[in-house]
Amino acid sequence: MNLDFMKEFHEYANVKTVGIPRALHYYRYGRLWLEFFKALGIECVVSEPTTKEILTNGINRSIDEACYSLKVYLGHVDSLIGKCDAIFVPRIAGFKLREKFCTRFESLYDVVSTIFADRGIKVVTLSHDWRSEHDIEEDYIELGIKLGKSKKEAKKAYSQAVKASQQASQAEAKEQRRLAVSDGGFKLLIAAHPYIAHDPYIGGQVESYLNNLGCKVLFVDRANTRAAVKRSQTIVHTLPWIESREILGTIDLYKNKLDGIILMSAYPCCPDSMANEYILRMVKDIPILQVTMDVQDGTAGLETRLESFVDIIKFRESGGYGK
């Protein structure tokens, strides 16, 4: 790729404000994106946390068969229209043959561009594929050049963004390590994709309710994810999705520290329908509650299941059912 030659093609040079949907990869790369655009002098407008209105608008833009998390994403895109010069919709398909993301991420740019064609939105994208011959840093540099910046400016912005993102992630991981070995309270791992676990409208309610029950909540993406992926490779060789590998490996890394696992998915998730079945068969001696989140309103049933699950753990820890 001749990046110097691309300086003649500042495709997004007039973009001064970029909208970022608070969904999907935002919960994995959001800090990096915000720091990257900030370093380039581009203002970011992040959509508000998910609400019923955002979800409804996403449902109206989706086909029925789309998964819950994609419907949420489309609602966030819709909420940003008119608030920015362009909307950032990256296409990050994965990194290696067995470190892919779900195909929804591979098709996201095309899906958004097609569904919102009638609204005349401008979409800024970055494309990285597990089949790429270059690394993802070059993709960010290419994006910076398209935004009218020099190669040097783009490279510096990416370096700053990676450093800031890593520092924040390391701080979260350090706090979770402390929590995992602390005394008192049941330790429950929310085994879910970050965009499910951390979206306040989807998985956030689970974290809040478990905290109210006196539990200490751990998350897969706040563990050592590279170590988790490496551990997963000793368990199964054929699992193609990196986040499924992180979930599987983290469970194995934490298994001696956990009192229970909340295995949480968004309906209908194809990767989870396969990976979760493997997890349920593999994990022994740790109580697991499988929860499937969908677009239906109401949390009473979910709260009852969580409370019952914690009660079972209490009974088990007290010697009931054996240990």
PDB file of N, CA and C in Angstrom, residues 33-123:
ATOM      1  N   TRP A  33     -10.581   4.639  19.603  1.00  0.00           N
ATOM      2  CA  TRP A  33     -11.147   5.505  18.565  1.00  0.00           C
ATOM      3  C   TRP A  33     -11.210   6.953  19.029  1.00  0.00           C
ATOM      4  N   LEU A  34     -11.706   7.165  20.247  1.00  0.00           N
ATOM      5  CA  LEU A  34     -11.853   8.529  20.753  1.00  0.00           C
ATOM      6  C   LEU A  34     -10.500   9.228  20.838  1.00  0.00           C
ATOM      7  N   GLU A  35      -9.486   8.514  21.310  1.00  0.00           N
ATOM      8  CA  GLU A  35      -8.153   9.107  21.424  1.00  0.00           C
ATOM      9  C   GLU A  35      -7.547   9.353  20.045  1.00  0.00           C
ATOM     10  N   PHE A  36      -7.787   8.451  19.113  1.00  0.00           N
ATOM     11  CA  PHE A  36      -7.246   8.593  17.761  1.00  0.00           C
ATOM     12  C   PHE A  36      -7.822   9.836  17.071  1.00  0.00           C
ATOM     13  N   PHE A  37      -9.139   9.968  17.083  1.00  0.00           N
ATOM     14  CA  PHE A  37      -9.759  11.125  16.429  1.00  0.00           C
ATOM     15  C   PHE A  37      -9.392  12.421  17.151  1.00  0.00           C
ATOM     16  N   LYS A  38      -9.318  12.378  18.472  1.00  0.00           N
ATOM     17  CA  LYS A  38      -8.941  13.563  19.243  1.00  0.00           C
ATOM     18  C   LYS A  38      -7.546  14.028  18.859  1.00  0.00           C
ATOM     19  N   ALA A  39      -6.615  13.071  18.734  1.00  0.00           N
ATOM     20  CA  ALA A  39      -5.234  13.410  18.376  1.00  0.00           C
ATOM     21  C   ALA A  39      -5.152  14.001  16.973  1.00  0.00           C
ATOM     22  N   LEU A  40      -6.101  13.673  16.114  1.00  0.00           N
ATOM     23  CA  LEU A  40      -6.135  14.216  14.747  1.00  0.00           C
ATOM     24  C   LEU A  40      -6.906  15.537  14.672  1.00  0.00           C
ATOM     25  N   GLY A  41      -7.458  15.975  15.803  1.00  0.00           N
ATOM     26  CA  GLY A  41      -8.230  17.218  15.811  1.00  0.00           C
ATOM     27  C   GLY A  41      -9.643  17.051  15.302  1.00  0.00           C
ATOM     28  N   ILE A  42     -10.150  15.816  15.305  1.00  0.00           N
ATOM     29  CA  ILE A  42     -11.512  15.526  14.867  1.00  0.00           C
ATOM     30  C   ILE A  42     -12.404  15.395  16.094  1.00  0.00           C
ATOM     31  N   GLU A  43     -13.488  16.132  16.123  1.00  0.00           N
ATOM     32  CA  GLU A  43     -14.416  16.055  17.256  1.00  0.00           C
ATOM     33  C   GLU A  43     -15.276  14.790  17.145  1.00  0.00           C
ATOM     34  N   CYS A  44     -15.481  14.119  18.279  1.00  0.00           N
ATOM     35  CA  CYS A  44     -16.302  12.912  18.301  1.00  0.00           C
ATOM     36  C   CYS A  44     -17.636  13.176  18.997  1.00  0.00           C
ATOM     37  N   VAL A  45     -18.690  12.631  18.424  1.00  0.00           N
ATOM     38  CA  VAL A  45     -20.011  12.668  19.043  1.00  0.00           C
ATOM     39  C   VAL A  45     -20.428  11.221  19.271  1.00  0.00           C
ATOM     40  N   VAL A  46     -20.436  10.803  20.529  1.00  0.00           N
ATOM     41  CA  VAL A  46     -20.809   9.428  20.854  1.00  0.00           C
ATOM     42  C   VAL A  46     -22.300   9.390  21.154  1.00  0.00           C
ATOM     43  N   SER A  47     -22.998   8.432  20.595  1.00  0.00           N
ATOM     44  CA  SER A  47     -24.431   8.320  20.840  1.00  0.00           C
ATOM     45  C   SER A  47     -24.694   8.066  22.319  1.00  0.00           C
ATOM     46  N   GLU A  48     -25.881   8.424  22.765  1.00  0.00           N
ATOM     47  CA  GLU A  48     -26.258   8.242  24.164  1.00  0.00           C
ATOM     48  C   GLU A  48     -26.369   6.749  24.487  1.00  0.00           C
ATOM     49  N   PRO A  49     -26.281   6.374  25.772  1.00  0.00           N
ATOM     50  CA  PRO A  49     -26.481   4.963  26.139  1.00  0.00           C
ATOM     51  C   PRO A  49     -27.820   4.443  25.613  1.00  0.00           C
ATOM     52  N   THR A  50     -27.868   3.158  25.351  1.00  0.00           N
ATOM     53  CA  THR A  50     -29.045   2.538  24.747  1.00  0.00           C
ATOM     54  C   THR A  50     -30.309   2.796  25.566  1.00  0.00           C
ATOM     55  N   THR A  51     -31.367   3.144  24.858  1.00  0.00           N
ATOM     56  CA  THR A  51     -32.683   3.342  25.467  1.00  0.00           C
ATOM     57  C   THR A  51     -33.704   2.523  24.687  1.00  0.00           C
ATOM     58  N   LYS A  52     -34.913   2.485  25.207  1.00  0.00           N
ATOM     59  CA  LYS A  52     -35.996   1.800  24.504  1.00  0.00           C
ATOM     60  C   LYS A  52     -36.228   2.432  23.138  1.00  0.00           C
ATOM     61  N   GLU A  53     -36.143   3.754  23.044  1.00  0.00           N
ATOM     62  CA  GLU A  53     -36.352   4.439  21.772  1.00  0.00           C
ATOM     63  C   GLU A  53     -35.268   4.060  20.760  1.00  0.00           C
ATOM     64  N   ILE A  54     -34.014   4.025  21.208  1.00  0.00           N
ATOM     65  CA  ILE A  54     -32.924   3.629  20.311  1.00  0.00           C
ATOM     66  C   ILE A  54     -33.140   2.213  19.804  1.00  0.00           C
ATOM     67  N   LEU A  55     -33.495   1.298  20.703  1.00  0.00           N
ATOM     68  CA  LEU A  55     -33.745  -0.081  20.303  1.00  0.00           C
ATOM     69  C   LEU A  55     -34.899  -0.160  19.309  1.00  0.00           C
ATOM     70  N   THR A  56     -35.986   0.551  19.577  1.00  0.00           N
ATOM     71  CA  THR A  56     -37.156   0.517  18.690  1.00  0.00           C
ATOM     72  C   THR A  56     -36.793   1.007  17.293  1.00  0.00           C
ATOM     73  N   ASN A  57     -36.025   2.097  17.228  1.00  0.00           N
ATOM     74  CA  ASN A  57     -35.613   2.614  15.920  1.00  0.00           C
ATOM     75  C   ASN A  57     -34.706   1.620  15.188  1.00  0.00           C
ATOM     76  N   GLY A  58     -33.871   0.922  15.948  1.00  0.00           N
ATOM     77  CA  GLY A  58     -33.024  -0.100  15.334  1.00  0.00           C
ATOM     78  C   GLY A  58     -33.831  -1.279  14.819  1.00  0.00           C
ATOM     79  N   ILE A  59     -34.841  -1.690  15.582  1.00  0.00           N
ATOM     80  CA  ILE A  59     -35.726  -2.780  15.149  1.00  0.00           C
ATOM     81  C   ILE A  59     -36.427  -2.402  13.854  1.00  0.00           C
ATOM     82  N   ASN A  60     -36.870  -1.158  13.773  1.00  0.00           N
ATOM     83  CA  ASN A  60     -37.582  -0.697  12.582  1.00  0.00           C
ATOM     84  C   ASN A  60     -36.690  -0.668  11.347  1.00  0.00           C
ATOM     85  N   ARG A  61     -35.382  -0.599  11.550  1.00  0.00           N
ATOM     86  CA  ARG A  61     -34.431  -0.572  10.438  1.00  0.00           C
ATOM     87  C   ARG A  61     -33.875  -1.960  10.113  1.00  0.00           C
ATOM     88  N   SER A  62     -34.242  -2.960  10.895  1.00  0.00           N
ATOM     89  CA  SER A  62     -33.645  -4.286  10.772  1.00  0.00           C
ATOM     90  C   SER A  62     -34.616  -5.288  10.154  1.00  0.00           C
ATOM     91  N   ILE A  63     -34.047  -6.380   9.683  1.00  0.00           N
ATOM     92  CA  ILE A  63     -34.865  -7.542   9.351  1.00  0.00           C
ATOM     93  C   ILE A  63     -35.110  -8.314  10.652  1.00  0.00           C
ATOM     94  N   ASP A  64     -36.166  -9.083  10.701  1.00  0.00           N
ATOM     95  CA  ASP A  64     -36.521  -9.792  11.926  1.00  0.00           C
ATOM     96  C   ASP A  64     -35.411 -10.718  12.395  1.00  0.00           C
ATOM     97  N   GLU A  65     -34.664 -11.315  11.449  1.00  0.00           N
ATOM     98  CA  GLU A  65     -33.662 -12.319  11.791  1.00  0.00           C
ATOM     99  C   GLU A  65     -32.368 -11.722  12.334  1.00  0.00           C
ATOM    100  N   ALA A  66     -32.212 -10.401  12.286  1.00  0.00           N
ATOM    101  CA  ALA A  66     -30.995  -9.774  12.810  1.00  0.00           C
ATOM    102  C   ALA A  66     -30.908  -9.988  14.315  1.00  0.00           C
ATOM    103  N   CYS A  67     -29.690 -10.124  14.831  1.00  0.00           N
ATOM    104  CA  CYS A  67     -29.521 -10.352  16.265  1.00  0.00           C
ATOM    105  C   CYS A  67     -29.811  -9.065  17.045  1.00  0.00           C
ATOM    106  N   TYR A  68     -30.095  -9.241  18.309  1.00  0.00           N
ATOM    107  CA  TYR A  68     -30.436  -8.144  19.211  1.00  0.00           C
ATOM    108  C   TYR A  68     -29.368  -7.050  19.172  1.00  0.00           C
ATOM    109  N   SER A  69     -28.095  -7.444  19.242  1.00  0.00           N
ATOM    110  CA  SER A  69     -27.024  -6.453  19.306  1.00  0.00           C
ATOM    111  C   SER A  69     -26.886  -5.646  18.020  1.00  0.00           C
ATOM    112  N   LEU A  70     -27.184  -6.248  16.868  1.00  0.00           N
ATOM    113  CA  LEU A  70     -27.145  -5.503  15.614  1.00  0.00           C
ATOM    114  C   LEU A  70     -28.308  -4.516  15.548  1.00  0.00           C
ATOM    115  N   LYS A  71     -29.460  -4.916  16.028  1.00  0.00           N
ATOM    116  CA  LYS A  71     -30.614  -4.001  16.064  1.00  0.00           C
ATOM    117  C   LYS A  71     -30.302  -2.792  16.935  1.00  0.00           C
ATOM    118  N   VAL A  72     -29.651  -3.035  18.072  1.00  0.00           N
ATOM    119  CA  VAL A  72     -29.235  -1.936  18.939  1.00  0.00           C
ATOM    120  C   VAL A  72     -28.269  -1.010  18.199  1.00  0.00           C
ATOM    121  N   TYR A  73     -27.306  -1.590  17.485  1.00  0.00           N
ATOM    122  CA  TYR A  73     -26.318  -0.789  16.751  1.00  0.00           C
ATOM    123  C   TYR A  73     -26.988   0.118  15.723  1.00  0.00           C
ATOM    124  N   LEU A  74     -27.918  -0.435  14.968  1.00  0.00           N
ATOM    125  CA  LEU A  74     -28.600   0.362  13.944  1.00  0.00           C
ATOM    126  C   LEU A  74     -29.400   1.494  14.580  1.00  0.00           C
ATOM    127  N   GLY A  75     -29.937   1.256  15.762  1.00  0.00           N
ATOM    128  CA  GLY A  75     -30.626   2.326  16.479  1.00  0.00           C
ATOM    129  C   GLY A  75     -29.686   3.442  16.878  1.00  0.00           C
ATOM    130  N   HIS A  76     -28.462   3.089  17.243  1.00  0.00           N
ATOM    131  CA  HIS A  76     -27.467   4.106  17.601  1.00  0.00           C
ATOM    132  C   HIS A  76     -27.035   4.901  16.370  1.00  0.00           C
ATOM    133  N   VAL A  77     -26.877   4.225  15.231  1.00  0.00           N
ATOM    134  CA  VAL A  77     -26.567   4.944  13.996  1.00  0.00           C
ATOM    135  C   VAL A  77     -27.671   5.948  13.693  1.00  0.00           C
ATOM    136  N   ASP A  78     -28.899   5.499  13.787  1.00  0.00           N
ATOM    137  CA  ASP A  78     -30.052   6.362  13.518  1.00  0.00           C
ATOM    138  C   ASP A  78     -30.043   7.587  14.437  1.00  0.00           C
ATOM    139  N   SER A  79     -29.672   7.400  15.696  1.00  0.00           N
ATOM    140  CA  SER A  79     -29.698   8.503  16.671  1.00  0.00           C
ATOM    141  C   SER A  79     -28.634   9.560  16.399  1.00  0.00           C
ATOM    142  N   LEU A  80     -27.615   9.215  15.607  1.00  0.00           N
ATOM    143  CA  LEU A  80     -26.523  10.157  15.321  1.00  0.00           C
ATOM    144  C   LEU A  80     -26.759  11.005  14.083  1.00  0.00           C
ATOM    145  N   ILE A  81     -27.723  10.632  13.273  1.00  0.00           N
ATOM    146  CA  ILE A  81     -27.966  11.354  12.015  1.00  0.00           C
ATOM    147  C   ILE A  81     -28.349  12.801  12.308  1.00  0.00           C
ATOM    148  N   GLY A  82     -27.646  13.722  11.652  1.00  0.00           N
ATOM    149  CA  GLY A  82     -27.895  15.147  11.852  1.00  0.00           C
ATOM    150  C   GLY A  82     -27.065  15.766  12.965  1.00  0.00           C
ATOM    151  N   LYS A  83     -26.287  14.948  13.687  1.00  0.00           N
ATOM    152  CA  LYS A  83     -25.498  15.449  14.807  1.00  0.00           C
ATOM    153  C   LYS A  83     -24.001  15.501  14.502  1.00  0.00           C
ATOM    154  N   CYS A  84     -23.600  15.074  13.307  1.00  0.00           N
ATOM    155  CA  CYS A  84     -22.184  15.001  12.965  1.00  0.00           C
ATOM    156  C   CYS A  84     -22.034  15.060  11.442  1.00  0.00           C
ATOM    157  N   ASP A  85     -20.803  15.271  10.994  1.00  0.00           N
ATOM    158  CA  ASP A  85     -20.544  15.310   9.552  1.00  0.00           C
ATOM    159  C   ASP A  85     -20.575  13.921   8.926  1.00  0.00           C
ATOM    160  N   ALA A  86     -20.150  12.909   9.704  1.00  0.00           N
ATOM    161  CA  ALA A  86     -20.100  11.532   9.208  1.00  0.00           C
ATOM    162  C   ALA A  86     -20.166  10.586  10.386  1.00  0.00           C
ATOM    163  N   ILE A  87     -20.533   9.341  10.113  1.00  0.00           N
ATOM    164  CA  ILE A  87     -20.615   8.324  11.157  1.00  0.00           C
ATOM    165  C   ILE A  87     -19.516   7.293  10.918  1.00  0.00           C
ATOM    166  N   PHE A  88     -18.796   6.979  11.971  1.00  0.00           N
ATOM    167  CA  PHE A  88     -17.695   6.034  11.885  1.00  0.00           C
ATOM    168  C   PHE A  88     -18.223   4.604  12.016  1.00  0.00           C
ATOM    169  N   VAL A  89     -18.074   3.824  10.958  1.00  0.00           N
ATOM    170  CA  VAL A  89     -18.536   2.431  10.945  1.00  0.00           C
ATOM    171  C   VAL A  89     -17.367   1.559  10.479  1.00  0.00           C
ATOM    172  N   PRO A  90     -16.549   1.066  11.401  1.00  0.00           N
ATOM    173  CA  PRO A  90     -15.384   0.274  11.013  1.00  0.00           C
ATOM    174  C   PRO A  90     -15.771  -1.128  10.553  1.00  0.00           C
ATOM    175  N   ARG A  91     -14.927  -1.701   9.739  1.00  0.00           N
ATOM    176  CA  ARG A  91     -15.077  -3.089   9.306  1.00  0.00           C
ATOM    177  C   ARG A  91     -13.846  -3.840   9.801  1.00  0.00           C
ATOM    178  N   ILE A  92     -13.979  -4.481  10.961  1.00  0.00           N
ATOM    179  CA  ILE A  92     -12.878  -5.243  11.544  1.00  0.00           C
ATOM    180  C   ILE A  92     -13.326  -6.690  11.616  1.00  0.00           C
ATOM    181  N   ALA A  93     -12.810  -7.500  10.710  1.00  0.00           N
ATOM    182  CA  ALA A  93     -13.282  -8.881  10.577  1.00  0.00           C
ATOM    183  C   ALA A  93     -12.514  -9.857  11.454  1.00  0.00           C
ATOM    184  N   GLY A  94     -11.313  -9.481  11.903  1.00  0.00           N
ATOM    185  CA  GLY A  94     -10.519 -10.378  12.730  1.00  0.00           C
ATOM    186  C   GLY A  94      -9.047 -10.256  12.408  1.00  0.00           C
ATOM    187  N   PHE A  95      -8.247 -11.101  13.041  1.00  0.00           N
ATOM    188  CA  PHE A  95      -6.798 -10.955  12.965  1.00  0.00           C
ATOM    189  C   PHE A  95      -6.079 -12.189  12.434  1.00  0.00           C
ATOM    190  N   LYS A  96      -6.561 -13.362  12.776  1.00  0.00           N
ATOM    191  CA  LYS A  96      -5.966 -14.604  12.297  1.00  0.00           C
ATOM    192  C   LYS A  96      -7.085 -15.554  11.899  1.00  0.00           C
ATOM    193  N   LEU A  97      -6.695 -16.676  11.342  1.00  0.00           N
ATOM    194  CA  LEU A  97      -7.677 -17.650  10.876  1.00  0.00           C
ATOM    195  C   LEU A  97      -8.651 -18.047  11.985  1.00  0.00           C
ATOM    196  N   ARG A  98      -8.138 -18.222  13.199  1.00  0.00           N
ATOM    197  CA  ARG A  98      -8.994 -18.595  14.315  1.00  0.00           C
ATOM    198  C   ARG A  98      -9.085 -17.482  15.347  1.00  0.00           C
ATOM    199  N   GLU A  99      -8.980 -16.254  14.871  1.00  0.00           N
ATOM    200  CA  GLU A  99      -9.218 -15.079  15.713  1.00  0.00           C
ATOM    201  C   GLU A  99     -10.087 -14.101  14.929  1.00  0.00           C
ATOM    202  N   LYS A 100     -11.215 -14.607  14.455  1.00  0.00           N
ATOM    203  CA  LYS A 100     -12.145 -13.792  13.675  1.00  0.00           C
ATOM    204  C   LYS A 100     -13.225 -13.213  14.580  1.00  0.00           C
ATOM    205  N   PHE A 101     -13.912 -12.207  14.054  1.00  0.00           N
ATOM    206  CA  PHE A 101     -15.149 -11.739  14.666  1.00  0.00           C
ATOM    207  C   PHE A 101     -16.318 -12.291  13.865  1.00  0.00           C
ATOM    208  N   CYS A 102     -17.490 -12.212  14.453  1.00  0.00           N
ATOM    209  CA  CYS A 102     -18.701 -12.630  13.752  1.00  0.00           C
ATOM    210  C   CYS A 102     -18.811 -11.881  12.422  1.00  0.00           C
ATOM    211  N   THR A 103     -19.452 -12.498  11.457  1.00  0.00           N
ATOM    212  CA  THR A 103     -19.570 -11.883  10.133  1.00  0.00           C
ATOM    213  C   THR A 103     -20.335 -10.566  10.146  1.00  0.00           C
ATOM    214  N   ARG A 104     -21.079 -10.303  11.215  1.00  0.00           N
ATOM    215  CA  ARG A 104     -21.771  -9.005  11.284  1.00  0.00           C
ATOM    216  C   ARG A 104     -20.777  -7.859  11.246  1.00  0.00           C
ATOM    217  N   PHE A 105     -19.580  -8.063  11.829  1.00  0.00           N
ATOM    218  CA  PHE A 105     -18.564  -7.019  11.827  1.00  0.00           C
ATOM    219  C   PHE A 105     -17.922  -6.876  10.446  1.00  0.00           C
ATOM    220  N   GLU A 106     -17.831  -7.968   9.737  1.00  0.00           N
ATOM    221  CA  GLU A 106     -17.256  -7.937   8.398  1.00  0.00           C
ATOM    222  C   GLU A 106     -18.178  -7.208   7.418  1.00  0.00           C
ATOM    223  N   SER A 107     -19.472  -7.291   7.646  1.00  0.00           N
ATOM    224  CA  SER A 107     -20.444  -6.705   6.717  1.00  0.00           C
ATOM    225  C   SER A 107     -21.009  -5.378   7.206  1.00  0.00           C
ATOM    226  N   LEU A 108     -20.561  -4.899   8.359  1.00  0.00           N
ATOM    227  CA  LEU A 108     -21.220  -3.771   9.023  1.00  0.00           C
ATOM    228  C   LEU A 108     -21.274  -2.511   8.164  1.00  0.00           C
ATOM    229  N   TYR A 109     -20.167  -2.184   7.518  1.00  0.00           N
ATOM    230  CA  TYR A 109     -20.140  -0.980   6.678  1.00  0.00           C
ATOM    231  C   TYR A 109     -21.180  -1.072   5.562  1.00  0.00           C
ATOM    232  N   ASP A 110     -21.243  -2.219   4.893  1.00  0.00           N
ATOM    233  CA  ASP A 110     -22.199  -2.393   3.794  1.00  0.00           C
ATOM    234  C   ASP A 110     -23.639  -2.382   4.296  1.00  0.00           C
ATOM    235  N   VAL A 111     -23.868  -2.990   5.445  1.00  0.00           N
ATOM    236  CA  VAL A 111     -25.215  -3.026   6.020  1.00  0.00           C
ATOM    237  C   VAL A 111     -25.698  -1.615   6.335  1.00  0.00           C
ATOM    238  N   VAL A 112     -24.851  -0.844   7.029  1.00  0.00           N
ATOM    239  CA  VAL A 112     -25.236   0.519   7.403  1.00  0.00           C
ATOM    240  C   VAL A 112     -25.423   1.398   6.178  1.00  0.00           C
ATOM    241  N   SER A 113     -24.488   1.316   5.228  1.00  0.00           N
ATOM    242  CA  SER A 113     -24.582   2.146   4.018  1.00  0.00           C
ATOM    243  C   SER A 113     -25.850   1.853   3.228  1.00  0.00           C
ATOM    244  N   THR A 114     -26.245   0.583   3.195  1.00  0.00           N
ATOM    245  CA  THR A 114     -27.437   0.191   2.436  1.00  0.00           C
ATOM    246  C   THR A 114     -28.711   0.565   3.172  1.00  0.00           C
ATOM    247  N   ILE A 115     -28.782   0.249   4.464  1.00  0.00           N
ATOM    248  CA  ILE A 115     -30.009   0.481   5.234  1.00  0.00           C
ATOM    249  C   ILE A 115     -30.320   1.966   5.355  1.00  0.00           C
ATOM    250  N   PHE A 116     -29.273   2.787   5.474  1.00  0.00           N
ATOM    251  CA  PHE A 116     -29.489   4.224   5.657  1.00  0.00           C
ATOM    252  C   PHE A 116     -29.240   5.021   4.376  1.00  0.00           C
ATOM    253  N   ALA A 117     -29.279   4.356   3.240  1.00  0.00           N
ATOM    254  CA  ALA A 117     -29.066   5.050   1.963  1.00  0.00           C
ATOM    255  C   ALA A 117     -30.099   6.154   1.757  1.00  0.00           C
ATOM    256  N   ASP A 118     -31.305   5.954   2.262  1.00  0.00           N
ATOM    257  CA  ASP A 118     -32.371   6.945   2.080  1.00  0.00           C
ATOM    258  C   ASP A 118     -32.175   8.185   2.949  1.00  0.00           C
ATOM    259  N   ARG A 119     -31.266   8.114   3.924  1.00  0.00           N
ATOM    260  CA  ARG A 119     -31.034   9.256   4.813  1.00  0.00           C
ATOM    261  C   ARG A 119     -29.843  10.093   4.355  1.00  0.00           C
ATOM    262  N   GLY A 120     -29.131   9.623   3.341  1.00  0.00           N
ATOM    263  CA  GLY A 120     -28.028  10.389   2.793  1.00  0.00           C
ATOM    264  C   GLY A 120     -26.872  10.608   3.744  1.00  0.00           C
ATOM    265  N   ILE A 121     -26.595   9.636   4.614  1.00  0.00           N
ATOM    266  CA  ILE A 121     -25.522   9.816   5.592  1.00  0.00           C
ATOM    267  C   ILE A 121     -24.163   9.567   4.941  1.00  0.00           C
ATOM    268  N   LYS A 122     -23.139  10.206   5.491  1.00  0.00           N
ATOM    269  CA  LYS A 122     -21.759   9.959   5.079  1.00  0.00           C
ATOM    270  C   LYS A 122     -21.150   8.998   6.084  1.00  0.00           C
ATOM    271  N   VAL A 123     -20.505   7.957   5.594  1.00  0.00           N
ATOM    272  CA  VAL A 123     -19.922   6.944   6.466  1.00  0.00           C
ATOM    273  C   VAL A 123     -18.403   6.946   6.327  1.00  0.00           C
TER     274      VAL A 123
END
